[in-house]
Structures are given as C-alpha cells and as structure tokens.
mmCIF file of C-alpha atoms in Angstrom:
data_model
loop_
_atom_site.group_PDB
_atom_site.id
_atom_site.type_symbol
_atom_site.label_atom_id
_atom_site.label_comp_id
_atom_site.label_asym_id
_atom_site.label_seq_id
_atom_site.Cartn_x
_atom_site.Cartn_y
_atom_site.Cartn_z
ATOM 1 C CA MET A 1 0.119 0.016 0.081
ATOM 2 C CA THR A 2 1.484 3.349 -0.801
ATOM 3 C CA ILE A 3 0.222 6.923 -0.035
ATOM 4 C CA PRO A 4 -0.285 9.264 -3.053
ATOM 5 C CA VAL A 5 1.860 12.262 -3.283
ATOM 6 C CA GLU A 6 -1.153 14.737 -3.028
ATOM 7 C CA GLN A 7 -2.052 13.069 0.327
ATOM 8 C CA LEU A 8 1.158 13.552 1.849
ATOM 9 C CA SER A 9 0.565 16.085 4.880
ATOM 10 C CA ASP A 10 3.496 18.453 4.637
ATOM 11 C CA PRO A 11 3.062 20.946 1.649
ATOM 12 C CA ALA A 12 6.905 21.143 1.470
ATOM 13 C CA VAL A 13 7.540 17.430 1.658
ATOM 14 C CA ARG A 14 4.817 17.003 -0.745
ATOM 15 C CA ALA A 15 6.294 19.523 -3.478
ATOM 16 C CA PHE A 16 9.674 17.654 -2.894
ATOM 17 C CA VAL A 17 8.419 14.106 -3.527
ATOM 18 C CA ALA A 18 6.202 15.500 -6.450
ATOM 19 C CA ALA A 19 9.179 17.214 -8.005
ATOM 20 C CA LEU A 20 11.479 14.260 -7.546
ATOM 21 C CA ASN A 21 9.088 11.873 -9.004
ATOM 22 C CA ALA A 22 8.433 14.079 -11.984
ATOM 23 C CA ASN A 23 12.286 14.413 -12.539
ATOM 24 C CA ASP A 24 11.638 18.142 -12.543
ATOM 25 C CA GLN A 25 14.821 19.820 -11.471
ATOM 26 C CA GLU A 26 13.455 23.414 -11.537
ATOM 27 C CA ALA A 27 10.423 22.204 -9.075
ATOM 28 C CA PHE A 28 12.901 20.358 -6.850
ATOM 29 C CA ARG A 29 15.193 23.258 -6.470
ATOM 30 C CA ALA A 30 12.091 25.518 -5.652
ATOM 31 C CA ALA A 31 11.102 23.165 -3.111
ATOM 32 C CA LEU A 32 14.403 23.645 -1.209
ATOM 33 C CA ALA A 33 15.350 26.415 1.140
ATOM 34 C CA PRO A 34 18.457 28.306 0.337
ATOM 35 C CA GLY A 35 21.351 26.708 1.607
ATOM 36 C CA ALA A 36 19.692 23.429 2.114
ATOM 37 C CA THR A 37 21.541 20.352 3.358
ATOM 38 C CA MET A 38 21.294 16.689 3.244
ATOM 39 C CA SER A 39 22.655 13.407 4.429
ATOM 40 C CA ASP A 40 22.647 9.579 3.134
ATOM 41 C CA ASP A 41 23.122 6.924 5.527
ATOM 42 C CA GLY A 42 24.413 9.351 8.086
ATOM 43 C CA THR A 43 26.944 10.925 6.074
ATOM 44 C CA ASP A 44 26.552 14.687 4.847
ATOM 45 C CA ARG A 45 26.769 14.929 0.958
ATOM 46 C CA ASP A 46 26.837 17.690 -1.389
ATOM 47 C CA LEU A 47 23.237 18.233 -2.204
ATOM 48 C CA ASP A 48 23.545 19.105 -5.867
ATOM 49 C CA GLU A 49 26.017 16.246 -6.687
ATOM 50 C CA TRP A 50 24.029 13.795 -4.934
ATOM 51 C CA THR A 51 20.589 14.790 -6.334
ATOM 52 C CA GLU A 52 22.063 14.631 -9.855
ATOM 53 C CA LYS A 53 23.588 11.178 -9.334
ATOM 54 C CA GLU A 54 20.922 9.607 -7.305
ATOM 55 C CA VAL A 55 17.874 11.363 -8.662
ATOM 56 C CA PHE A 56 18.003 13.037 -11.851
ATOM 57 C CA SER A 57 20.511 11.449 -14.225
ATOM 58 C CA SER A 58 19.305 7.894 -12.707
ATOM 59 C CA ARG A 59 15.651 8.699 -12.840
ATOM 60 C CA GLY A 60 14.780 8.475 -9.107
ATOM 61 C CA HIS A 61 11.191 7.589 -7.697
ATOM 62 C CA MET A 62 9.788 7.391 -4.347
ATOM 63 C CA GLU A 63 6.665 5.227 -3.493
ATOM 64 C CA VAL A 64 5.869 6.481 0.037
ATOM 65 C CA GLU A 65 4.706 3.560 2.376
ATOM 66 C CA SER A 66 4.105 5.652 5.540
ATOM 67 C CA GLN A 67 4.424 8.918 7.096
ATOM 68 C CA LYS A 68 4.918 10.179 10.656
ATOM 69 C CA ALA A 69 5.743 13.417 12.364
ATOM 70 C CA ASP A 70 3.160 15.563 10.453
ATOM 71 C CA GLY A 71 4.477 14.275 7.286
ATOM 72 C CA ARG A 72 8.117 14.899 7.801
ATOM 73 C CA ASP A 73 9.275 11.293 8.487
ATOM 74 C CA LEU A 74 8.626 9.166 5.494
ATOM 75 C CA VAL A 75 9.337 5.418 4.874
ATOM 76 C CA ALA A 76 9.424 4.807 0.901
ATOM 77 C CA ARG A 77 10.354 2.506 -1.715
ATOM 78 C CA TYR A 78 12.981 4.246 -3.541
ATOM 79 C CA ARG A 79 14.159 3.108 -6.988
ATOM 80 C CA ASN A 80 16.817 4.585 -9.630
ATOM 81 C CA ASP A 81 18.589 3.157 -12.603
ATOM 82 C CA THR A 82 21.730 2.795 -10.712
ATOM 83 C CA TRP A 83 20.675 0.903 -7.677
ATOM 84 C CA GLY A 84 17.238 -0.703 -8.337
ATOM 85 C CA GLU A 85 14.718 -0.539 -5.442
ATOM 86 C CA MET A 86 15.273 -0.294 -1.729
ATOM 87 C CA ARG A 87 13.264 0.657 1.301
ATOM 88 C CA THR A 88 14.357 3.869 2.609
ATOM 89 C CA ARG A 89 13.597 6.470 5.413
ATOM 90 C CA TRP A 90 13.432 10.132 4.799
ATOM 91 C CA ARG A 91 13.363 12.779 7.420
ATOM 92 C CA PHE A 92 12.857 16.430 6.490
ATOM 93 C CA THR A 93 13.421 19.783 8.291
ATOM 94 C CA VAL A 94 11.126 22.432 7.007
ATOM 95 C CA GLU A 95 11.704 26.193 7.425
ATOM 96 C CA ASP A 96 9.345 28.950 5.974
ATOM 97 C CA GLY A 97 7.592 26.217 3.789
ATOM 98 C CA LYS A 98 10.697 24.942 2.197
ATOM 99 C CA VAL A 99 12.973 21.802 2.894
ATOM 100 C CA ALA A 100 16.034 22.902 4.516
ATOM 101 C CA ARG A 101 17.483 19.544 5.297
ATOM 102 C CA PHE A 102 16.621 15.978 4.363
ATOM 103 C CA GLU A 103 18.260 12.901 5.688
ATOM 104 C CA THR A 104 17.871 9.643 3.867
ATOM 105 C CA GLY A 105 19.101 5.974 4.280
ATOM 106 C CA GLN A 106 18.105 2.323 4.227
ATOM 107 C CA ALA A 107 15.105 1.744 6.371
#
C-alpha cells in the first residue's frame, strides 16, 4: 500500500516528492530552502552532486509507504536506474515552507 503524493501531509515535503518523481529539477530546487543540506546513511553529502547522481540522471522515484511527524518522516520504496529499488527512510526539516534539510538512508 502506498500513499499518493497529493495526500502527503506536509506541503513542503509533498512538493519535494512530487518534483523528485516528475524528474523536474526546477521544481525540486524550488522546494528547497536556500542553503539546504542533506545526508545519506548518516554522512553529509553535497546536495547538488547527490541529487544529480541519485535522482535526476538515474531517474529516481519514491513510493511512500508511511508518514509520521506531520508528514516529515517518511518510509518509501526508492528506486533509480543505478541501484534498483530499496526501502528507505526520509526525514525532513522544513523552514518557512521549504525543505531546509533531508536525511535519507536504508530503512
């Protein structure tokens, strides 16, 4: 069972997931706060490099299985052309309606 993107509780997270799934780099950047940061499996990464490699050039896609913390803590099946599909957790920090930080890793 997955949660449709339009039913995600937090508007900033909803915009982030919708842009990621549409492979829309402009909308994705618009969902992020200036200076946004991220980590993958506990290690901080360069957001632009990571998203280019793990999302845009490899056609990343999230199927959200559950949400907690008012929609800012997701478990999703994430897939891309590089790694295939894996179960992942995504935690978001939202400031002024934009994603200021996200942390992802295997769930």
